[in-house]
CSV table of C-alpha atoms in Angstrom, one decimal:
chain,number,residue,atom,x,y,z
A,318,UNK,CA,23.6,-84.5,-80.4
A,319,UNK,CA,20.9,-86.6,-82.2
A,320,UNK,CA,20.3,-86.8,-85.8
A,321,UNK,CA,17.7,-83.9,-85.9
A,322,UNK,CA,15.6,-83.1,-89.0
A,323,UNK,CA,14.3,-79.6,-90.1
A,324,UNK,CA,11.7,-78.6,-92.7
A,325,UNK,CA,11.8,-75.9,-95.4
A,326,UNK,CA,10.3,-73.0,-93.2
A,327,UNK,CA,12.8,-73.7,-90.5
A,328,UNK,CA,15.7,-73.6,-93.1
A,329,UNK,CA,14.3,-70.4,-94.6
A,330,UNK,CA,14.1,-68.7,-91.2
A,331,UNK,CA,17.6,-69.9,-90.0
A,332,UNK,CA,19.2,-68.6,-93.3
A,333,UNK,CA,17.5,-65.3,-93.1
A,334,UNK,CA,18.5,-64.9,-89.3
A,335,UNK,CA,22.0,-66.0,-90.1
A,336,UNK,CA,22.5,-63.6,-93.0
A,337,UNK,CA,21.1,-60.7,-91.2
A,338,UNK,CA,23.4,-61.4,-88.2
A,339,UNK,CA,25.1,-58.2,-87.4
A,340,UNK,CA,24.9,-57.3,-91.1
A,341,UNK,CA,21.7,-55.6,-90.7
A,342,UNK,CA,23.0,-53.0,-88.3
A,343,UNK,CA,26.4,-52.5,-89.9
A,344,UNK,CA,27.6,-50.0,-92.6
A,345,UNK,CA,27.3,-52.2,-95.4
A,346,UNK,CA,28.7,-50.6,-98.6
A,347,UNK,CA,29.3,-47.3,-96.8
A,348,UNK,CA,32.7,-46.9,-98.7
A,349,UNK,CA,30.4,-46.1,-101.7
A,350,UNK,CA,28.9,-43.4,-99.7
A,351,UNK,CA,25.4,-42.5,-101.0
A,352,UNK,CA,25.5,-45.2,-103.6
A,353,UNK,CA,25.8,-47.9,-100.9
A,354,UNK,CA,22.2,-49.1,-101.8
A,355,UNK,CA,23.5,-50.2,-105.2
A,356,UNK,CA,26.0,-52.4,-103.3
A,357,UNK,CA,23.2,-54.1,-101.4
A,358,UNK,CA,21.0,-54.6,-104.3
A,359,UNK,CA,23.8,-56.2,-106.5
A,360,UNK,CA,25.5,-58.4,-103.9
A,361,UNK,CA,22.6,-60.9,-103.6
A,362,UNK,CA,22.9,-61.7,-107.3
A,363,UNK,CA,26.4,-62.9,-106.6
A,364,UNK,CA,25.1,-64.6,-103.5
A,365,UNK,CA,22.6,-66.7,-105.5
A,366,UNK,CA,25.5,-68.0,-107.8
A,367,UNK,CA,27.5,-68.8,-104.7
A,368,UNK,CA,24.7,-70.6,-103.2
A,369,UNK,CA,24.1,-72.6,-106.3
A,370,UNK,CA,27.7,-73.9,-106.0
A,371,UNK,CA,27.2,-75.1,-102.4
A,372,UNK,CA,23.7,-76.6,-103.5
A,373,UNK,CA,25.5,-78.5,-106.4
A,374,UNK,CA,28.1,-79.8,-103.9
A,375,UNK,CA,25.3,-80.9,-101.5
A,376,UNK,CA,23.4,-82.8,-104.4
A,377,UNK,CA,26.6,-84.8,-105.1
A,378,UNK,CA,26.6,-86.0,-101.5
A,379,UNK,CA,23.1,-85.3,-99.9
A,380,UNK,CA,23.4,-87.2,-96.6
A,381,UNK,CA,27.0,-85.9,-95.8
A,382,UNK,CA,28.1,-82.5,-94.2
A,383,UNK,CA,30.9,-80.6,-95.9
A,384,UNK,CA,33.6,-82.0,-93.5
A,385,UNK,CA,32.7,-85.5,-94.5
A,386,UNK,CA,32.1,-85.5,-98.4
A,387,UNK,CA,35.5,-83.4,-98.7
A,388,UNK,CA,37.4,-86.6,-97.6
A,389,UNK,CA,35.5,-88.6,-100.3
A,390,UNK,CA,36.6,-86.0,-102.9
A,391,UNK,CA,40.2,-85.3,-102.0
A,392,UNK,CA,41.0,-88.5,-100.2
A,393,UNK,CA,41.4,-89.5,-96.6
A,394,UNK,CA,44.4,-87.3,-95.7
A,395,UNK,CA,44.1,-84.1,-97.6
A,396,UNK,CA,40.3,-84.3,-97.1
A,397,UNK,CA,40.8,-84.4,-93.2
A,398,UNK,CA,43.1,-81.5,-93.3
A,399,UNK,CA,40.6,-79.5,-95.3
A,400,UNK,CA,37.9,-80.5,-92.8
A,401,UNK,CA,40.0,-79.5,-89.9
A,402,UNK,CA,40.7,-76.0,-91.6
A,403,UNK,CA,37.0,-75.6,-92.0
A,404,UNK,CA,36.2,-76.3,-88.3
A,405,UNK,CA,38.9,-73.7,-87.4
A,406,UNK,CA,37.4,-71.3,-89.8
A,407,UNK,CA,33.8,-71.9,-88.2
A,408,UNK,CA,35.4,-71.1,-84.8
A,409,UNK,CA,37.1,-68.2,-85.9
A,410,UNK,CA,34.1,-66.5,-87.6
A,411,UNK,CA,32.0,-67.4,-84.5
A,412,UNK,CA,34.5,-65.6,-82.3
A,413,UNK,CA,34.5,-62.6,-84.5
A,414,UNK,CA,30.6,-62.4,-84.4
A,415,UNK,CA,30.7,-62.8,-80.7
A,416,UNK,CA,33.2,-60.0,-80.4
A,417,UNK,CA,30.7,-57.7,-82.4
A,418,UNK,CA,28.1,-58.5,-79.9
A,419,UNK,CA,30.3,-58.0,-76.8
A,420,UNK,CA,31.5,-54.7,-78.1
A,421,UNK,CA,28.0,-53.3,-78.8
A,422,UNK,CA,26.9,-54.3,-75.2
A,423,UNK,CA,29.9,-52.7,-73.4
A,424,UNK,CA,29.5,-49.5,-75.4
A,425,UNK,CA,25.9,-49.0,-74.3
A,426,UNK,CA,23.9,-50.9,-71.6
A,427,UNK,CA,26.9,-52.8,-70.0
A,428,UNK,CA,29.6,-50.0,-70.0
A,429,UNK,CA,30.9,-51.3,-66.5
A,430,UNK,CA,30.8,-55.0,-67.4
A,431,UNK,CA,34.0,-56.8,-68.5
A,432,UNK,CA,33.9,-58.1,-72.0
A,433,UNK,CA,35.0,-61.6,-70.7
A,434,UNK,CA,31.9,-61.8,-68.4
A,435,UNK,CA,29.6,-61.1,-71.4
A,436,UNK,CA,31.4,-63.6,-73.4
A,437,UNK,CA,31.1,-66.4,-70.7
A,438,UNK,CA,27.4,-65.7,-70.2
A,439,UNK,CA,26.8,-65.9,-74.0
A,440,UNK,CA,28.8,-69.0,-74.4
A,441,UNK,CA,27.1,-70.8,-71.7
A,442,UNK,CA,23.6,-70.0,-73.4
A,443,UNK,CA,25.0,-71.4,-76.5
A,444,UNK,CA,26.2,-74.5,-74.9
A,445,UNK,CA,22.8,-75.2,-73.6
A,446,UNK,CA,21.0,-74.3,-76.8
A,447,UNK,CA,23.3,-76.9,-78.7
A,448,UNK,CA,22.6,-79.6,-76.3
A,449,UNK,CA,18.8,-79.2,-76.7
A,450,UNK,CA,19.4,-80.4,-80.2
A,451,UNK,CA,19.3,-78.6,-83.7
A,452,UNK,CA,15.6,-79.3,-84.2
A,453,UNK,CA,14.7,-77.3,-81.1
A,454,UNK,CA,17.3,-74.6,-82.2
A,455,UNK,CA,15.5,-74.3,-85.4
A,456,UNK,CA,12.1,-74.0,-84.0
A,457,UNK,CA,13.4,-71.2,-81.7
A,458,UNK,CA,14.7,-69.7,-85.0
A,459,UNK,CA,11.0,-69.4,-86.3
A,460,UNK,CA,10.0,-67.4,-83.1
A,461,UNK,CA,13.2,-65.2,-83.4
A,462,UNK,CA,12.3,-64.6,-87.1
A,463,UNK,CA,8.7,-63.5,-86.3
A,464,UNK,CA,10.0,-61.2,-83.5
A,465,UNK,CA,12.8,-59.7,-85.8
A,466,UNK,CA,10.2,-59.1,-88.7
A,467,UNK,CA,7.7,-57.3,-86.5
A,468,UNK,CA,10.4,-55.1,-84.9
A,469,UNK,CA,12.1,-54.1,-88.1
A,470,UNK,CA,8.8,-53.2,-89.7
A,471,UNK,CA,7.7,-51.1,-86.8
A,472,UNK,CA,11.1,-49.3,-86.7
A,473,UNK,CA,10.8,-48.6,-90.5
A,474,UNK,CA,7.3,-47.1,-89.9
A,475,UNK,CA,8.5,-45.1,-87.1
A,476,UNK,CA,11.2,-43.5,-89.2
A,477,UNK,CA,8.6,-42.5,-91.8
A,478,UNK,CA,6.3,-41.1,-89.2
A,479,UNK,CA,9.1,-39.2,-87.4
A,480,UNK,CA,9.7,-37.4,-90.8
A,481,UNK,CA,13.4,-38.4,-90.7
A,482,UNK,CA,13.5,-39.4,-94.4
A,483,UNK,CA,15.4,-36.9,-96.6
A,484,UNK,CA,15.6,-38.4,-100.1
A,485,UNK,CA,18.2,-35.7,-101.3
A,486,UNK,CA,20.8,-37.6,-99.3
A,487,UNK,CA,20.8,-40.2,-102.0
A,488,UNK,CA,22.1,-37.8,-104.7
A,489,UNK,CA,24.1,-37.5,-106.8
A,490,UNK,CA,23.9,-41.2,-107.9
A,491,UNK,CA,27.1,-42.7,-109.0
A,492,UNK,CA,28.9,-39.4,-108.7
A,493,UNK,CA,32.3,-41.3,-108.6
A,494,UNK,CA,31.4,-43.9,-111.0
A,495,UNK,CA,31.1,-47.7,-110.6
A,496,UNK,CA,34.6,-48.3,-109.1
A,497,UNK,CA,33.7,-47.5,-105.5
A,498,UNK,CA,30.7,-49.6,-105.8
A,499,UNK,CA,32.5,-52.7,-107.2
A,500,UNK,CA,35.2,-52.2,-104.7
A,501,UNK,CA,32.5,-52.5,-102.0
A,502,UNK,CA,30.8,-55.4,-103.5
A,503,UNK,CA,33.9,-57.7,-104.0
A,504,UNK,CA,35.0,-59.2,-101.6
A,505,UNK,CA,33.5,-57.8,-98.5
A,506,UNK,CA,29.8,-57.5,-99.3
A,507,UNK,CA,29.7,-60.8,-101.2
A,508,UNK,CA,31.5,-62.8,-98.6
A,509,UNK,CA,29.4,-61.2,-95.8
A,510,UNK,CA,26.7,-62.3,-95.4
A,511,UNK,CA,26.3,-64.6,-98.6
A,512,UNK,CA,29.6,-66.3,-98.8
A,513,UNK,CA,29.1,-67.3,-95.2
A,514,UNK,CA,26.2,-69.6,-96.4
A,515,UNK,CA,29.1,-72.2,-96.8
A,516,UNK,CA,28.1,-73.1,-93.2
A,517,UNK,CA,24.8,-74.5,-94.5
A,518,UNK,CA,26.7,-77.3,-96.3
A,519,UNK,CA,26.8,-78.7,-92.8
A,520,UNK,CA,23.3,-78.3,-92.3
A,521,UNK,CA,21.5,-79.2,-95.6
A,522,UNK,CA,21.9,-83.1,-94.7
A,523,UNK,CA,19.4,-82.5,-91.9
A,524,UNK,CA,16.5,-81.6,-94.2
A,525,UNK,CA,13.5,-83.7,-94.3
A,526,UNK,CA,12.6,-83.0,-97.9
A,527,UNK,CA,15.5,-82.7,-100.4
A,528,UNK,CA,13.6,-81.2,-103.2
A,529,UNK,CA,13.1,-77.5,-102.5
A,530,UNK,CA,16.3,-76.5,-100.9
A,531,UNK,CA,17.5,-74.4,-103.9
A,532,UNK,CA,14.3,-72.5,-104.1
A,533,UNK,CA,14.2,-72.1,-100.2
A,534,UNK,CA,17.8,-70.8,-100.3
A,535,UNK,CA,17.2,-68.5,-103.1
A,536,UNK,CA,14.1,-67.1,-101.6
A,537,UNK,CA,15.9,-66.3,-98.3
A,538,UNK,CA,18.8,-64.6,-100.2
A,539,UNK,CA,16.2,-62.4,-102.2
A,540,UNK,CA,14.4,-61.6,-98.9
A,541,UNK,CA,17.7,-60.5,-97.3
A,542,UNK,CA,18.9,-58.6,-100.2
A,543,UNK,CA,15.7,-56.5,-100.5
A,544,UNK,CA,15.6,-55.7,-96.8
A,545,UNK,CA,19.2,-54.8,-96.7
A,546,UNK,CA,18.7,-52.4,-99.7
A,547,UNK,CA,15.6,-50.7,-98.3
A,548,UNK,CA,17.4,-50.5,-94.8
A,549,UNK,CA,20.5,-48.9,-96.5
A,550,UNK,CA,18.5,-46.5,-98.4
A,551,UNK,CA,16.8,-45.4,-95.2
A,552,UNK,CA,19.9,-45.1,-93.2
A,553,UNK,CA,21.4,-42.9,-96.1
A,554,UNK,CA,18.3,-40.7,-96.1
A,555,UNK,CA,18.5,-40.3,-92.2
A,556,UNK,CA,22.2,-40.1,-91.5
A,557,UNK,CA,23.7,-38.8,-94.8
A,558,UNK,CA,26.8,-40.4,-96.5
A,559,UNK,CA,29.4,-39.0,-94.0
A,560,UNK,CA,27.7,-40.0,-90.8
A,561,UNK,CA,26.9,-43.5,-92.3
A,562,UNK,CA,30.5,-44.0,-93.2
A,563,UNK,CA,31.7,-42.8,-89.6
A,564,UNK,CA,29.3,-44.7,-87.5
A,565,UNK,CA,30.3,-48.2,-86.1
A,566,UNK,CA,26.6,-49.1,-85.7
A,567,UNK,CA,24.5,-46.7,-87.9
A,568,UNK,CA,21.2,-48.3,-87.1
A,569,UNK,CA,21.7,-47.6,-83.4
A,570,UNK,CA,22.6,-44.0,-84.4
A,571,UNK,CA,19.4,-43.6,-86.6
A,572,UNK,CA,17.1,-45.1,-84.2
A,573,UNK,CA,18.1,-42.4,-81.8
A,574,UNK,CA,16.5,-39.8,-83.9
A,575,UNK,CA,13.0,-41.5,-83.5
A,576,UNK,CA,10.5,-39.1,-81.6
A,577,UNK,CA,6.8,-39.4,-81.9
A,578,UNK,CA,4.6,-37.2,-79.8
A,579,UNK,CA,7.2,-37.1,-77.1
A,580,UNK,CA,6.1,-40.6,-76.3
A,581,UNK,CA,7.7,-42.9,-78.6
A,582,UNK,CA,11.7,-42.4,-78.3
A,583,UNK,CA,14.8,-43.9,-77.1
A,584,UNK,CA,14.3,-47.1,-78.9
A,585,UNK,CA,18.0,-48.2,-78.6
A,586,UNK,CA,17.3,-51.1,-76.2
A,587,UNK,CA,15.1,-52.7,-78.9
A,588,UNK,CA,17.8,-52.5,-81.5
A,589,UNK,CA,20.5,-53.8,-78.9
A,590,UNK,CA,18.1,-56.7,-78.0
A,591,UNK,CA,17.5,-57.5,-81.6
A,592,UNK,CA,21.3,-57.5,-82.3
A,593,UNK,CA,21.9,-60.0,-79.3
A,594,UNK,CA,19.2,-62.3,-80.8
A,595,UNK,CA,20.6,-62.3,-84.3
A,596,UNK,CA,24.1,-62.6,-83.2
A,597,UNK,CA,23.2,-65.4,-80.9
A,598,UNK,CA,21.6,-67.4,-83.8
A,599,UNK,CA,24.6,-66.8,-86.0
A,600,UNK,CA,27.3,-67.7,-83.4
A,601,UNK,CA,25.1,-70.8,-82.5
A,602,UNK,CA,25.0,-72.0,-85.9
A,603,UNK,CA,28.8,-71.8,-86.4
A,604,UNK,CA,29.1,-73.2,-83.0
A,605,UNK,CA,26.8,-76.2,-83.8
A,606,UNK,CA,28.7,-77.0,-87.1
A,607,UNK,CA,32.2,-76.7,-85.4
A,608,UNK,CA,31.1,-79.2,-82.9
A,609,UNK,CA,29.5,-81.7,-85.4
A,610,UNK,CA,32.5,-81.3,-87.7
A,611,UNK,CA,34.9,-82.0,-84.8
A,612,UNK,CA,33.0,-85.1,-83.7
A,613,UNK,CA,32.9,-86.4,-87.2
A,614,UNK,CA,36.5,-85.8,-88.0
A,615,UNK,CA,37.7,-87.5,-84.8
A,616,UNK,CA,35.1,-90.1,-84.9
A,617,UNK,CA,33.7,-89.1,-81.4
A,618,UNK,CA,30.2,-89.6,-80.1
A,619,UNK,CA,28.4,-86.4,-79.2
A,620,UNK,CA,29.5,-85.5,-75.6
A,621,UNK,CA,29.5,-82.5,-73.3
A,622,UNK,CA,33.4,-82.1,-73.4
A,623,UNK,CA,33.4,-81.2,-77.0
A,624,UNK,CA,30.7,-78.5,-76.5
A,625,UNK,CA,32.6,-76.9,-73.5
A,626,UNK,CA,35.9,-77.3,-75.1
A,627,UNK,CA,34.6,-75.6,-78.4
A,628,UNK,CA,32.7,-72.9,-76.3
A,629,UNK,CA,35.9,-72.0,-74.4
A,630,UNK,CA,37.8,-71.6,-77.6
A,631,UNK,CA,35.3,-69.2,-79.1
A,632,UNK,CA,35.0,-67.2,-75.8
A,633,UNK,CA,38.7,-66.8,-75.4
A,634,UNK,CA,39.3,-66.2,-79.2
A,635,UNK,CA,36.7,-63.4,-79.1
A,636,UNK,CA,38.7,-61.5,-76.5
A,637,UNK,CA,42.3,-62.1,-77.8
A,638,UNK,CA,41.3,-61.8,-81.5
A,639,UNK,CA,42.1,-58.0,-81.5
A,640,UNK,CA,43.4,-55.5,-78.9
A,641,UNK,CA,40.5,-52.9,-79.8
A,642,UNK,CA,37.2,-52.8,-81.6
A,643,UNK,CA,38.8,-50.6,-84.3
A,644,UNK,CA,41.5,-53.1,-85.0
A,645,UNK,CA,38.8,-55.9,-85.0
A,646,UNK,CA,36.9,-54.0,-87.6
A,647,UNK,CA,40.2,-53.3,-89.7
A,648,UNK,CA,41.0,-57.0,-89.6
A,649,UNK,CA,37.4,-57.9,-90.6
A,650,UNK,CA,37.3,-55.4,-93.5
A,651,UNK,CA,41.0,-55.5,-94.9
A,652,UNK,CA,42.4,-58.8,-94.0
A,653,UNK,CA,39.8,-61.6,-93.4
A,654,UNK,CA,37.9,-61.3,-96.9
A,655,UNK,CA,41.1,-61.4,-98.9
A,656,UNK,CA,43.1,-64.2,-97.0
A,657,UNK,CA,40.2,-66.4,-95.5
A,658,UNK,CA,36.7,-65.7,-97.0
A,659,UNK,CA,37.9,-65.9,-100.6
A,660,UNK,CA,39.7,-69.3,-100.1
A,661,UNK,CA,37.1,-71.0,-97.8
A,662,UNK,CA,34.0,-69.6,-99.5
A,663,UNK,CA,34.9,-69.5,-103.3
A,664,UNK,CA,38.2,-71.2,-104.1
A,665,UNK,CA,38.0,-74.6,-102.2
A,666,UNK,CA,34.3,-75.1,-102.9
A,667,UNK,CA,34.8,-74.5,-106.7
A,668,UNK,CA,37.8,-76.9,-106.8
A,669,UNK,CA,35.6,-79.5,-104.7
A,670,UNK,CA,32.7,-79.0,-107.3
A,671,UNK,CA,35.0,-79.6,-110.3
A,672,UNK,CA,36.7,-82.6,-108.9
A,673,UNK,CA,33.5,-84.0,-107.7
A,674,UNK,CA,31.8,-83.6,-111.2
A,675,UNK,CA,34.8,-85.2,-112.8
A,676,UNK,CA,34.7,-88.2,-110.4
A,677,UNK,CA,31.0,-88.6,-111.0
A,678,UNK,CA,31.4,-88.6,-114.8
A,679,UNK,CA,34.5,-91.1,-114.6
A,680,UNK,CA,32.4,-93.4,-112.5
A,681,UNK,CA,29.5,-93.1,-114.9
A,682,UNK,CA,31.9,-93.7,-117.8
A,683,UNK,CA,33.2,-96.9,-116.1
A,684,UNK,CA,29.7,-98.2,-115.7
């Protein structure tokens, strides 16, 4: 793949689409019941702090991706091991997101289609997108961002026109205190989607202008946090806390209630199409970063074999990752945040930042 370059608008759109991913349609913070909106409004604050760590790491080595500068900080052998672990991590998360899309599609419009067929079709599309180059992918992201914004805005308007908003579902506020809210914020709703921005440590070196990255990233996090809060409030008002907690795809359940004049109804296909768009962007970014990480680590030139090999692993992993969708969800909520996300999103970057700062001061002291 060529050394593409992207600008601030493309970075903003990609970050928003990436953080939305499938999160905009899942039951974020539902364990806090009617206080789930408090979870979604507080989580971006932690997200800003996390992104600041990633940004400071990037500033130490502005021309290198994470899988390269980790070797400069930790040394060739330990750094290569950590780089390899991050590549595996990117592949694993891509597989999980792909499984979310597959499960959604076979639960509704493609009920008679095998999950492996859907996975293969999606992966071939991803391989094609990756080979077009990241700059093309980023330009497509702007179009997807525009389509997503208009679609979500129309759906919010339809909710209001259909008289589905029942504000009493938001009460009582903090009936069970702060404990359920804090339990939902950390680690699940901080790690997804904000901690996953660790991926952009692989993409930031592609920026044309290096000066406004922190501002662009902060605006993207704020944008996502505000929308997710509004969306969660509306879902609670429509579905109530009980149904929100039980539903795997609450947005899909809520949109089924829309009826305007007996004409505008059954908007489920629009939601499904939007989920596929967002999921495609998210899996594509993980896929791209895993490929360039693998090429850098093993000193390989960009080639079609790496892309097909990586695509095959992601497709196969999405199928064997869990025997059922419920076990897939349980693993994602009860295992992955504690045993993977905390290590790869918080612990390792924090250690890298401390060591990089010490090394920088030591070098300056020698001079």
